[in-house]
PDB file of C-alpha atoms in Angstrom:
ATOM      1  CA  MET Y  27     110.817-125.902-125.677  1.00  0.00           C
ATOM      2  CA  LYS Y  28     111.697-125.514-121.030  1.00  0.00           C
ATOM      3  CA  ILE Y  29     113.291-128.443-120.088  1.00  0.00           C
ATOM      4  CA  LEU Y  30     112.809-129.005-116.186  1.00  0.00           C
ATOM      5  CA  LEU Y  31     116.039-131.938-114.438  1.00  0.00           C
ATOM      6  CA  LEU Y  32     115.362-133.237-111.441  1.00  0.00           C
ATOM      7  CA  ASP Y  33     118.522-134.965-110.396  1.00  0.00           C
ATOM      8  CA  LYS Y  34     122.351-133.791-110.835  1.00  0.00           C
ATOM      9  CA  ASN Y  35     123.492-135.891-113.370  1.00  0.00           C
ATOM     10  CA  HIS Y  36     126.680-135.882-116.106  1.00  0.00           C
ATOM     11  CA  PRO Y  37     127.055-131.884-117.250  1.00  0.00           C
ATOM     12  CA  LEU Y  38     127.623-132.104-120.408  1.00  0.00           C
ATOM     13  CA  ILE Y  39     123.307-132.733-121.250  1.00  0.00           C
ATOM     14  CA  THR Y  40     123.523-129.087-119.890  1.00  0.00           C
ATOM     15  CA  GLU Y  41     126.287-128.830-122.386  1.00  0.00           C
ATOM     16  CA  GLN Y  42     125.247-129.976-124.740  1.00  0.00           C
ATOM     17  CA  LEU Y  43     120.685-128.881-124.721  1.00  0.00           C
ATOM     18  CA  LEU Y  44     122.203-125.520-123.718  1.00  0.00           C
ATOM     19  CA  ALA Y  45     123.640-125.081-127.187  1.00  0.00           C
ATOM     20  CA  LYS Y  46     120.612-126.425-129.534  1.00  0.00           C
ATOM     21  CA  ASN Y  47     118.630-123.187-126.990  1.00  0.00           C
ATOM     22  CA  PHE Y  48     117.033-125.760-125.273  1.00  0.00           C
ATOM     23  CA  ILE Y  49     116.007-123.490-122.030  1.00  0.00           C
ATOM     24  CA  LEU Y  50     117.027-125.662-119.166  1.00  0.00           C
ATOM     25  CA  GLU Y  51     115.814-125.356-115.197  1.00  0.00           C
ATOM     26  CA  GLU Y  52     117.050-127.648-113.157  1.00  0.00           C
ATOM     27  CA  ASP Y  53     116.107-128.644-108.642  1.00  0.00           C
ATOM     28  CA  PHE Y  54     117.588-131.849-107.352  1.00  0.00           C
ATOM     29  CA  THR Y  55     115.842-130.229-103.179  1.00  0.00           C
ATOM     30  CA  SER Y  56     112.827-129.447-104.596  1.00  0.00           C
ATOM     31  CA  SER Y  57     109.995-131.757-102.480  1.00  0.00           C
ATOM     32  CA  TYR Y  58     107.413-133.499-104.933  1.00  0.00           C
ATOM     33  CA  ASP Y  59     104.393-131.534-104.034  1.00  0.00           C
ATOM     34  CA  GLU Y  60     107.066-128.626-104.434  1.00  0.00           C
ATOM     35  CA  VAL Y  61     108.095-130.019-108.279  1.00  0.00           C
ATOM     36  CA  CYS Y  62     103.726-130.817-108.464  1.00  0.00           C
ATOM     37  CA  HIS Y  63     103.086-127.083-108.175  1.00  0.00           C
ATOM     38  CA  LYS Y  64     104.984-125.336-111.364  1.00  0.00           C
ATOM     39  CA  ILE Y  65     105.548-128.612-113.420  1.00  0.00           C
ATOM     40  CA  GLN Y  66     102.551-127.616-115.407  1.00  0.00           C
ATOM     41  CA  ASN Y  67     105.372-124.350-116.510  1.00  0.00           C
ATOM     42  CA  TYR Y  68     107.439-127.112-118.699  1.00  0.00           C
ATOM     43  CA  ASP Y  69     107.988-128.931-121.978  1.00  0.00           C
ATOM     44  CA  GLY Y  70     109.825-131.653-120.012  1.00  0.00           C
ATOM     45  CA  VAL Y  71     111.763-133.179-117.563  1.00  0.00           C
ATOM     46  CA  ILE Y  72     115.002-135.212-116.861  1.00  0.00           C
ATOM     47  CA  ILE Y  73     114.902-137.353-114.050  1.00  0.00           C
ATOM     48  CA  ARG Y  74     116.963-140.383-112.395  1.00  0.00           C
ATOM     49  CA  SER Y  75     115.505-141.613-109.477  1.00  0.00           C
ATOM     50  CA  ARG Y  76     114.369-138.886-107.025  1.00  0.00           C
ATOM     51  CA  ILE Y  77     110.730-138.534-107.607  1.00  0.00           C
ATOM     52  CA  PRO Y  78     108.248-140.495-108.579  1.00  0.00           C
ATOM     53  CA  LEU Y  79     106.417-139.566-111.360  1.00  0.00           C
ATOM     54  CA  ASP Y  80     102.631-140.717-110.638  1.00  0.00           C
ATOM     55  CA  LYS Y  81      99.308-140.370-112.448  1.00  0.00           C
ATOM     56  CA  ASN Y  82      98.967-136.632-109.938  1.00  0.00           C
ATOM     57  CA  PHE Y  83     102.257-135.331-111.476  1.00  0.00           C
ATOM     58  CA  LEU Y  84     101.631-136.332-115.222  1.00  0.00           C
ATOM     59  CA  GLU Y  85      98.378-134.519-115.281  1.00  0.00           C
ATOM     60  CA  LYS Y  86      98.918-131.391-113.046  1.00  0.00           C
ATOM     61  CA  GLY Y  87     102.151-131.476-116.573  1.00  0.00           C
ATOM     62  CA  ARG Y  88      99.420-130.491-119.121  1.00  0.00           C
ATOM     63  CA  ASN Y  89     102.513-129.273-120.764  1.00  0.00           C
ATOM     64  CA  LEU Y  90     104.848-131.821-120.897  1.00  0.00           C
ATOM     65  CA  LYS Y  91     106.080-133.529-124.129  1.00  0.00           C
ATOM     66  CA  PHE Y  92     108.399-135.461-123.098  1.00  0.00           C
ATOM     67  CA  ILE Y  93     110.522-137.649-119.619  1.00  0.00           C
ATOM     68  CA  ALA Y  94     113.529-138.731-119.744  1.00  0.00           C
ATOM     69  CA  ARG Y  95     115.201-141.310-117.320  1.00  0.00           C
ATOM     70  CA  VAL Y  96     118.981-141.148-117.428  1.00  0.00           C
ATOM     71  CA  GLY Y  97     119.060-144.826-117.209  1.00  0.00           C
ATOM     72  CA  ALA Y  98     117.015-147.638-117.965  1.00  0.00           C
ATOM     73  CA  GLY Y  99     114.241-148.500-115.448  1.00  0.00           C
ATOM     74  CA  MET Y 100     111.522-147.214-115.748  1.00  0.00           C
ATOM     75  CA  GLU Y 101     109.281-148.183-112.470  1.00  0.00           C
ATOM     76  CA  ASN Y 102     109.215-144.359-110.895  1.00  0.00           C
ATOM     77  CA  ILE Y 103     106.519-143.495-114.200  1.00  0.00           C
ATOM     78  CA  ASP Y 104     103.234-144.666-114.567  1.00  0.00           C
ATOM     79  CA  ILE Y 105     103.537-145.475-118.209  1.00  0.00           C
ATOM     80  CA  PRO Y 106      99.714-145.930-118.989  1.00  0.00           C
ATOM     81  CA  VAL Y 107      99.076-142.880-117.135  1.00  0.00           C
ATOM     82  CA  ALA Y 108     102.041-141.540-119.398  1.00  0.00           C
ATOM     83  CA  GLU Y 109     100.808-143.134-122.480  1.00  0.00           C
ATOM     84  CA  LYS Y 110      97.764-141.387-122.720  1.00  0.00           C
ATOM     85  CA  LEU Y 111      97.788-138.716-122.173  1.00  0.00           C
ATOM     86  CA  GLY Y 112     100.826-138.214-125.367  1.00  0.00           C
ATOM     87  CA  ILE Y 113     103.977-137.495-123.761  1.00  0.00           C
ATOM     88  CA  GLN Y 114     107.157-139.907-124.681  1.00  0.00           C
ATOM     89  CA  LEU Y 115     109.253-141.137-122.411  1.00  0.00           C
ATOM     90  CA  ILE Y 116     112.929-141.861-123.015  1.00  0.00           C
ATOM     91  CA  ASN Y 117     115.285-144.026-121.247  1.00  0.00           C
ATOM     92  CA  SER Y 118     119.165-145.391-122.141  1.00  0.00           C
ATOM     93  CA  PRO Y 119     119.694-148.242-121.454  1.00  0.00           C
ATOM     94  CA  GLU Y 120     123.061-148.524-123.983  1.00  0.00           C
ATOM     95  CA  GLY Y 121     124.313-146.339-121.683  1.00  0.00           C
ATOM     96  CA  ASN Y 122     125.129-148.864-118.777  1.00  0.00           C
ATOM     97  CA  ARG Y 123     124.031-152.626-121.049  1.00  0.00           C
ATOM     98  CA  ASP Y 124     128.617-152.752-120.306  1.00  0.00           C
ATOM     99  CA  SER Y 125     129.284-151.721-117.066  1.00  0.00           C
ATOM    100  CA  VAL Y 126     126.541-153.999-116.668  1.00  0.00           C
ATOM    101  CA  ALA Y 127     127.477-157.443-117.963  1.00  0.00           C
ATOM    102  CA  GLU Y 128     131.037-156.688-116.456  1.00  0.00           C
ATOM    103  CA  HIS Y 129     129.396-156.323-112.967  1.00  0.00           C
ATOM    104  CA  VAL Y 130     128.403-159.441-113.063  1.00  0.00           C
ATOM    105  CA  LEU Y 131     131.197-161.013-113.913  1.00  0.00           C
ATOM    106  CA  GLY Y 132     132.864-159.763-111.489  1.00  0.00           C
ATOM    107  CA  MET Y 133     130.786-160.437-108.839  1.00  0.00           C
ATOM    108  CA  LEU Y 134     130.955-164.634-110.357  1.00  0.00           C
ATOM    109  CA  LEU Y 135     134.548-165.425-110.174  1.00  0.00           C
ATOM    110  CA  VAL Y 136     134.496-163.214-106.554  1.00  0.00           C
ATOM    111  CA  ILE Y 137     131.783-165.503-104.970  1.00  0.00           C
ATOM    112  CA  MET Y 138     133.338-168.664-107.157  1.00  0.00           C
ATOM    113  CA  ASN Y 139     136.405-168.874-106.463  1.00  0.00           C
ATOM    114  CA  ARG Y 140     136.494-167.367-103.260  1.00  0.00           C
ATOM    115  CA  LEU Y 141     138.067-164.194-103.705  1.00  0.00           C
ATOM    116  CA  PHE Y 142     137.270-161.755-101.334  1.00  0.00           C
ATOM    117  CA  ILE Y 143     137.388-164.568 -98.775  1.00  0.00           C
ATOM    118  CA  ALA Y 144     141.152-165.669 -99.436  1.00  0.00           C
ATOM    119  CA  SER Y 145     141.979-161.749 -99.541  1.00  0.00           C
ATOM    120  CA  GLN Y 146     140.906-161.706 -96.047  1.00  0.00           C
ATOM    121  CA  GLU Y 147     142.153-164.401 -95.166  1.00  0.00           C
ATOM    122  CA  VAL Y 148     145.180-163.879 -95.929  1.00  0.00           C
ATOM    123  CA  LYS Y 149     145.377-160.227 -94.781  1.00  0.00           C
ATOM    124  CA  ASN Y 150     144.791-161.695 -91.635  1.00  0.00           C
ATOM    125  CA  GLY Y 151     147.615-164.274 -91.613  1.00  0.00           C
ATOM    126  CA  ILE Y 152     145.471-167.343 -92.649  1.00  0.00           C
ATOM    127  CA  TRP Y 153     146.853-169.355 -95.109  1.00  0.00           C
ATOM    128  CA  LYS Y 154     144.253-171.550 -97.191  1.00  0.00           C
ATOM    129  CA  ARG Y 155     144.390-173.596-100.251  1.00  0.00           C
ATOM    130  CA  GLU Y 156     141.979-176.472 -99.988  1.00  0.00           C
ATOM    131  CA  GLU Y 157     139.164-174.721 -97.906  1.00  0.00           C
ATOM    132  CA  ASN Y 158     139.186-172.121-100.988  1.00  0.00           C
ATOM    133  CA  ARG Y 159     139.731-173.916-103.832  1.00  0.00           C
ATOM    134  CA  GLY Y 160     137.113-172.540-106.689  1.00  0.00           C
ATOM    135  CA  ASP Y 161     134.781-173.591-109.384  1.00  0.00           C
ATOM    136  CA  GLU Y 162     135.082-172.673-113.424  1.00  0.00           C
ATOM    137  CA  LEU Y 163     133.527-170.480-115.412  1.00  0.00           C
ATOM    138  CA  LEU Y 164     133.860-173.174-118.452  1.00  0.00           C
ATOM    139  CA  GLY Y 165     131.268-175.629-119.090  1.00  0.00           C
ATOM    140  CA  LYS Y 166     128.832-174.659-117.317  1.00  0.00           C
ATOM    141  CA  THR Y 167     125.461-173.026-118.749  1.00  0.00           C
ATOM    142  CA  VAL Y 168     124.116-169.459-117.488  1.00  0.00           C
ATOM    143  CA  GLY Y 169     120.442-168.869-118.564  1.00  0.00           C
ATOM    144  CA  LEU Y 170     119.970-165.708-118.443  1.00  0.00           C
ATOM    145  CA  ILE Y 171     116.134-164.104-118.314  1.00  0.00           C
ATOM    146  CA  GLY Y 172     115.201-160.587-120.475  1.00  0.00           C
ATOM    147  CA  TYR Y 173     117.520-160.461-123.136  1.00  0.00           C
ATOM    148  CA  GLY Y 174     117.056-157.005-124.519  1.00  0.00           C
ATOM    149  CA  ASN Y 175     120.929-154.735-124.134  1.00  0.00           C
ATOM    150  CA  MET Y 176     121.439-155.761-120.423  1.00  0.00           C
ATOM    151  CA  GLY Y 177     121.712-159.183-120.978  1.00  0.00           C
ATOM    152  CA  LYS Y 178     122.884-159.138-124.476  1.00  0.00           C
ATOM    153  CA  ALA Y 179     126.190-157.978-123.393  1.00  0.00           C
ATOM    154  CA  THR Y 180     126.107-159.988-120.684  1.00  0.00           C
ATOM    155  CA  ALA Y 181     125.685-163.377-122.790  1.00  0.00           C
ATOM    156  CA  LYS Y 182     128.796-161.428-125.375  1.00  0.00           C
ATOM    157  CA  ARG Y 183     131.303-162.177-122.122  1.00  0.00           C
ATOM    158  CA  PHE Y 184     129.402-165.136-120.680  1.00  0.00           C
ATOM    159  CA  SER Y 185     130.446-166.424-124.033  1.00  0.00           C
ATOM    160  CA  GLY Y 186     134.062-165.495-123.889  1.00  0.00           C
ATOM    161  CA  PHE Y 187     134.495-167.935-120.556  1.00  0.00           C
ATOM    162  CA  GLY Y 188     133.786-171.228-123.036  1.00  0.00           C
ATOM    163  CA  CYS Y 189     130.011-170.695-121.065  1.00  0.00           C
ATOM    164  CA  LYS Y 190     127.266-172.163-123.052  1.00  0.00           C
ATOM    165  CA  VAL Y 191     124.558-169.361-123.203  1.00  0.00           C
ATOM    166  CA  ILE Y 192     121.003-169.777-122.758  1.00  0.00           C
ATOM    167  CA  PHE Y 193     117.941-167.040-122.403  1.00  0.00           C
ATOM    168  CA  HIS Y 194     114.122-166.800-121.904  1.00  0.00           C
ATOM    169  CA  ASP Y 195     112.168-163.074-123.253  1.00  0.00           C
ATOM    170  CA  ILE Y 196     108.449-162.121-123.255  1.00  0.00           C
ATOM    171  CA  LEU Y 197     109.396-161.173-127.128  1.00  0.00           C
ATOM    172  CA  PRO Y 198     109.797-164.171-129.762  1.00  0.00           C
ATOM    173  CA  GLY Y 199     113.365-165.163-132.121  1.00  0.00           C
ATOM    174  CA  LEU Y 200     115.918-162.843-130.160  1.00  0.00           C
ATOM    175  CA  SER Y 201     119.061-166.054-130.342  1.00  0.00           C
ATOM    176  CA  ASP Y 202     121.955-164.255-131.652  1.00  0.00           C
ATOM    177  CA  GLU Y 203     125.790-165.819-131.929  1.00  0.00           C
ATOM    178  CA  PHE Y 204     125.514-165.448-128.062  1.00  0.00           C
ATOM    179  CA  ALA Y 205     122.594-167.161-126.443  1.00  0.00           C
ATOM    180  CA  THR Y 206     120.078-169.896-127.602  1.00  0.00           C
ATOM    181  CA  GLN Y 207     116.036-168.514-126.872  1.00  0.00           C
ATOM    182  CA  VAL Y 208     114.304-170.955-124.097  1.00  0.00           C
ATOM    183  CA  SER Y 209     111.298-171.789-123.330  1.00  0.00           C
ATOM    184  CA  VAL Y 210     111.015-171.099-119.134  1.00  0.00           C
ATOM    185  CA  GLU Y 211     110.380-174.490-118.786  1.00  0.00           C
ATOM    186  CA  GLU Y 212     114.618-175.400-120.696  1.00  0.00           C
ATOM    187  CA  LEU Y 213     115.785-172.658-118.488  1.00  0.00           C
ATOM    188  CA  LYS Y 214     114.985-173.700-115.644  1.00  0.00           C
ATOM    189  CA  ARG Y 215     115.927-177.866-116.202  1.00  0.00           C
ATOM    190  CA  SER Y 216     119.410-176.307-117.513  1.00  0.00           C
ATOM    191  CA  ALA Y 217     120.946-173.542-116.091  1.00  0.00           C
ATOM    192  CA  ASP Y 218     123.821-173.871-114.063  1.00  0.00           C
ATOM    193  CA  ILE Y 219     124.052-170.212-113.538  1.00  0.00           C
ATOM    194  CA  LEU Y 220     120.472-167.519-113.565  1.00  0.00           C
ATOM    195  CA  SER Y 221     120.947-164.080-114.177  1.00  0.00           C
ATOM    196  CA  LEU Y 222     117.821-161.278-114.068  1.00  0.00           C
ATOM    197  CA  HIS Y 223     117.728-158.754-116.618  1.00  0.00           C
ATOM    198  CA  ILE Y 224     113.929-157.399-116.420  1.00  0.00           C
ATOM    199  CA  PRO Y 225     112.063-154.135-115.770  1.00  0.00           C
ATOM    200  CA  LEU Y 226     109.997-154.149-112.480  1.00  0.00           C
ATOM    201  CA  THR Y 227     106.673-154.089-113.454  1.00  0.00           C
ATOM    202  CA  PRO Y 228     103.499-156.206-111.487  1.00  0.00           C
ATOM    203  CA  GLU Y 229     104.449-159.234-113.977  1.00  0.00           C
ATOM    204  CA  THR Y 230     108.570-159.358-113.089  1.00  0.00           C
ATOM    205  CA  HIS Y 231     106.937-158.952-109.096  1.00  0.00           C
ATOM    206  CA  TYR Y 232     108.931-161.094-106.815  1.00  0.00           C
ATOM    207  CA  LEU Y 233     109.366-163.690-109.947  1.00  0.00           C
ATOM    208  CA  ILE Y 234     112.334-165.276-108.225  1.00  0.00           C
ATOM    209  CA  ASP Y 235     110.517-166.887-105.308  1.00  0.00           C
ATOM    210  CA  GLU Y 236     109.927-170.753-103.975  1.00  0.00           C
ATOM    211  CA  ALA Y 237     107.954-172.091-106.864  1.00  0.00           C
ATOM    212  CA  PHE Y 238     110.595-170.894-108.979  1.00  0.00           C
ATOM    213  CA  ILE Y 239     113.375-171.940-107.071  1.00  0.00           C
ATOM    214  CA  ASN Y 240     112.324-174.878-106.378  1.00  0.00           C
ATOM    215  CA  GLY Y 241     111.042-175.378-110.545  1.00  0.00           C
ATOM    216  CA  MET Y 242     115.333-174.898-110.905  1.00  0.00           C
ATOM    217  CA  LYS Y 243     116.621-178.957-111.511  1.00  0.00           C
ATOM    218  CA  ARG Y 244     119.931-177.983-110.425  1.00  0.00           C
ATOM    219  CA  ASP Y 245     121.639-176.621-107.510  1.00  0.00           C
ATOM    220  CA  PHE Y 246     122.624-173.114-108.891  1.00  0.00           C
ATOM    221  CA  TYR Y 247     124.607-169.625-108.847  1.00  0.00           C
ATOM    222  CA  PHE Y 248     121.926-166.632-108.697  1.00  0.00           C
ATOM    223  CA  ILE Y 249     123.193-163.127-109.725  1.00  0.00           C
ATOM    224  CA  ASN Y 250     120.440-160.306-109.720  1.00  0.00           C
ATOM    225  CA  THR Y 251     121.209-156.696-111.479  1.00  0.00           C
ATOM    226  CA  ALA Y 252     118.300-155.638-111.761  1.00  0.00           C
ATOM    227  CA  ARG Y 253     115.842-154.540-109.340  1.00  0.00           C
ATOM    228  CA  GLY Y 254     115.288-156.115-105.134  1.00  0.00           C
ATOM    229  CA  LYS Y 255     111.564-157.203-105.344  1.00  0.00           C
ATOM    230  CA  ASN Y 256     112.212-158.963-108.915  1.00  0.00           C
ATOM    231  CA  VAL Y 257     113.104-161.877-105.564  1.00  0.00           C
ATOM    232  CA  GLU Y 258     111.601-162.526-102.898  1.00  0.00           C
ATOM    233  CA  THR Y 259     113.720-162.079-100.629  1.00  0.00           C
ATOM    234  CA  LYS Y 260     112.811-164.726 -97.960  1.00  0.00           C
ATOM    235  CA  SER Y 261     113.036-168.122-100.169  1.00  0.00           C
ATOM    236  CA  LEU Y 262     116.526-166.649-101.448  1.00  0.00           C
ATOM    237  CA  VAL Y 263     117.946-166.849 -97.896  1.00  0.00           C
ATOM    238  CA  ASN Y 264     116.186-170.103 -97.765  1.00  0.00           C
ATOM    239  CA  ALA Y 265     118.083-171.320-100.530  1.00  0.00           C
ATOM    240  CA  LEU Y 266     120.901-169.993-100.031  1.00  0.00           C
ATOM    241  CA  LYS Y 267     120.931-172.229 -96.358  1.00  0.00           C
ATOM    242  CA  SER Y 268     119.556-174.900 -97.603  1.00  0.00           C
ATOM    243  CA  GLY Y 269     122.342-174.689-100.456  1.00  0.00           C
ATOM    244  CA  LYS Y 270     119.879-174.481-103.367  1.00  0.00           C
ATOM    245  CA  VAL Y 271     121.440-171.375-104.131  1.00  0.00           C
ATOM    246  CA  ARG Y 272     124.898-172.097-104.056  1.00  0.00           C
ATOM    247  CA  GLY Y 273     126.125-168.912-104.497  1.00  0.00           C
ATOM    248  CA  ALA Y 274     124.738-165.254-105.086  1.00  0.00           C
ATOM    249  CA  CYS Y 275     125.808-161.880-106.339  1.00  0.00           C
ATOM    250  CA  LEU Y 276     123.274-159.538-105.315  1.00  0.00           C
ATOM    251  CA  ASP Y 277     123.262-155.768-106.686  1.00  0.00           C
ATOM    252  CA  VAL Y 278     119.815-154.218-105.970  1.00  0.00           C
ATOM    253  CA  LEU Y 279     118.162-155.252-102.610  1.00  0.00           C
ATOM    254  CA  GLU Y 280     114.156-156.614-102.290  1.00  0.00           C
ATOM    255  CA  TYR Y 281     114.319-153.743 -98.789  1.00  0.00           C
ATOM    256  CA  GLU Y 282     116.208-150.888-101.102  1.00  0.00           C
ATOM    257  CA  LYS Y 283     114.146-146.864-100.827  1.00  0.00           C
ATOM    258  CA  SER Y 284     112.829-146.167-104.056  1.00  0.00           C
ATOM    259  CA  SER Y 285     115.416-143.177-105.523  1.00  0.00           C
ATOM    260  CA  PHE Y 286     118.352-145.989-104.469  1.00  0.00           C
ATOM    261  CA  GLU Y 287     120.224-144.335-102.354  1.00  0.00           C
ATOM    262  CA  ASN Y 288     119.623-146.597 -99.540  1.00  0.00           C
ATOM    263  CA  LEU Y 289     117.880-150.030 -97.637  1.00  0.00           C
ATOM    264  CA  GLU Y 290     114.798-148.816 -96.038  1.00  0.00           C
ATOM    265  CA  THR Y 291     115.274-151.171 -93.062  1.00  0.00           C
ATOM    266  CA  GLU Y 292     116.644-154.282 -92.033  1.00  0.00           C
ATOM    267  CA  ASN Y 293     115.113-157.617 -90.628  1.00  0.00           C
ATOM    268  CA  GLU Y 294     117.156-161.043 -90.316  1.00  0.00           C
ATOM    269  CA  ASP Y 295     116.556-162.319 -94.116  1.00  0.00           C
ATOM    270  CA  LEU Y 296     118.636-158.900 -94.893  1.00  0.00           C
ATOM    271  CA  ASN Y 297     120.947-159.555 -91.712  1.00  0.00           C
ATOM    272  CA  TYR Y 298     121.735-162.998 -93.434  1.00  0.00           C
ATOM    273  CA  LEU Y 299     122.540-161.491 -97.416  1.00  0.00           C
ATOM    274  CA  LEU Y 300     124.944-158.815 -95.454  1.00  0.00           C
ATOM    275  CA  HIS Y 301     126.994-161.594 -93.492  1.00  0.00           C
ATOM    276  CA  SER Y 302     127.110-165.347 -95.247  1.00  0.00           C
ATOM    277  CA  GLU Y 303     130.558-165.729 -96.959  1.00  0.00           C
ATOM    278  CA  LYS Y 304     127.630-167.154 -99.877  1.00  0.00           C
ATOM    279  CA  THR Y 305     126.497-163.779-101.076  1.00  0.00           C
ATOM    280  CA  ILE Y 306     128.042-161.083-102.498  1.00  0.00           C
ATOM    281  CA  VAL Y 307     126.137-157.680-101.874  1.00  0.00           C
ATOM    282  CA  THR Y 308     126.970-154.258-104.048  1.00  0.00           C
ATOM    283  CA  PRO Y 309     124.906-151.508-103.640  1.00  0.00           C
ATOM    284  CA  HIS Y 310     122.490-150.602-106.723  1.00  0.00           C
ATOM    285  CA  ILE Y 311     126.125-150.417-108.779  1.00  0.00           C
ATOM    286  CA  ALA Y 312     126.620-152.293-111.400  1.00  0.00           C
ATOM    287  CA  GLY Y 313     125.414-149.619-114.101  1.00  0.00           C
ATOM    288  CA  TRP Y 314     127.456-146.801-112.829  1.00  0.00           C
ATOM    289  CA  THR Y 315     130.634-146.579-114.482  1.00  0.00           C
ATOM    290  CA  HIS Y 316     133.000-143.370-115.202  1.00  0.00           C
ATOM    291  CA  GLN Y 317     132.365-144.330-118.751  1.00  0.00           C
ATOM    292  CA  SER Y 318     128.127-145.240-118.197  1.00  0.00           C
ATOM    293  CA  LYS Y 319     128.006-141.543-115.938  1.00  0.00           C
ATOM    294  CA  GLU Y 320     127.886-140.040-119.547  1.00  0.00           C
ATOM    295  CA  LYS Y 321     127.250-143.330-122.250  1.00  0.00           C
ATOM    296  CA  LEU Y 322     123.781-142.819-120.576  1.00  0.00           C
ATOM    297  CA  ALA Y 323     124.165-138.708-120.382  1.00  0.00           C
ATOM    298  CA  GLN Y 324     124.432-138.707-124.157  1.00  0.00           C
ATOM    299  CA  PHE Y 325     122.240-140.911-125.183  1.00  0.00           C
ATOM    300  CA  ILE Y 326     119.354-139.528-123.712  1.00  0.00           C
ATOM    301  CA  VAL Y 327     120.690-136.107-124.946  1.00  0.00           C
ATOM    302  CA  ASP Y 328     120.511-137.255-128.310  1.00  0.00           C
ATOM    303  CA  LYS Y 329     116.699-139.056-128.417  1.00  0.00           C
ATOM    304  CA  ILE Y 330     115.996-134.907-127.055  1.00  0.00           C
ATOM    305  CA  VAL Y 331     117.322-133.906-130.310  1.00  0.00           C
ATOM    306  CA  ALA Y 332     116.399-136.411-132.895  1.00  0.00           C
ATOM    307  CA  SER Y 333     112.988-135.247-131.821  1.00  0.00           C
ATOM    308  CA  TYR Y 334     113.099-132.140-130.951  1.00  0.00           C
ATOM    309  CA  CYS Y 335     115.277-130.135-132.650  1.00  0.00           C
TER     310      CYS Y 335
END
């Protein structure tokens, strides 16, 4: 089989697939149109986020048997068209679930205990204790939306902090030793902390909007390591200003480029998030550890080999 690699990934992908007699071609620079012109020559394609695999792309790839996305999200692929054309879709959410879960806890501990603020103050000769009094995780109720690989790994970490963990998911019967499945209404009634672990789909676009936020019974901390467009930024900013959201931990932003490589716009709401003491913002790196880079790649290789060797 001939496979086109469109993004740089861990070298084990190339090493192990070549050892299994796959034919590989790397192309990390060609434009969308240039790749479309030659995609019919390949049996498979391995991607991250650089090029969208839309209806036009997929129809030109008439010999494609599979698309492998090194990561979890598949929103840059026209999934209904791919399925109609009989193209197998492969991803590797198992590879970065642990790094995402640790990032969630890290950001939340920073915001709840004012760690970054206090550290910067001390480094500038300012010694404040009462003003930097923290807030404990112990005894709080954590509400997760989405209970796949990321949600389950996150629940496991929170349970170790003495939290009650509840979650909502569109699939039934997912409760386990770390978390209990509840309705959206129950989650809104009970959660002190809200964390998103969902894909970006038409149904989840702007899931967290003014109505959702106002429906939360308690003032709460908010965490998003899923996709920026799951959240209506203006509503989140208004809730931070009013105190309804006590603090926000954001690894993803509504204003990211589709490739996740940078921000594509500037506005007043983004400016608030980037300068508020009530926010922690990181550049889409929750799943981006040295260990996850290798694990993401290994799961992709294993799945390709299992299907085509």
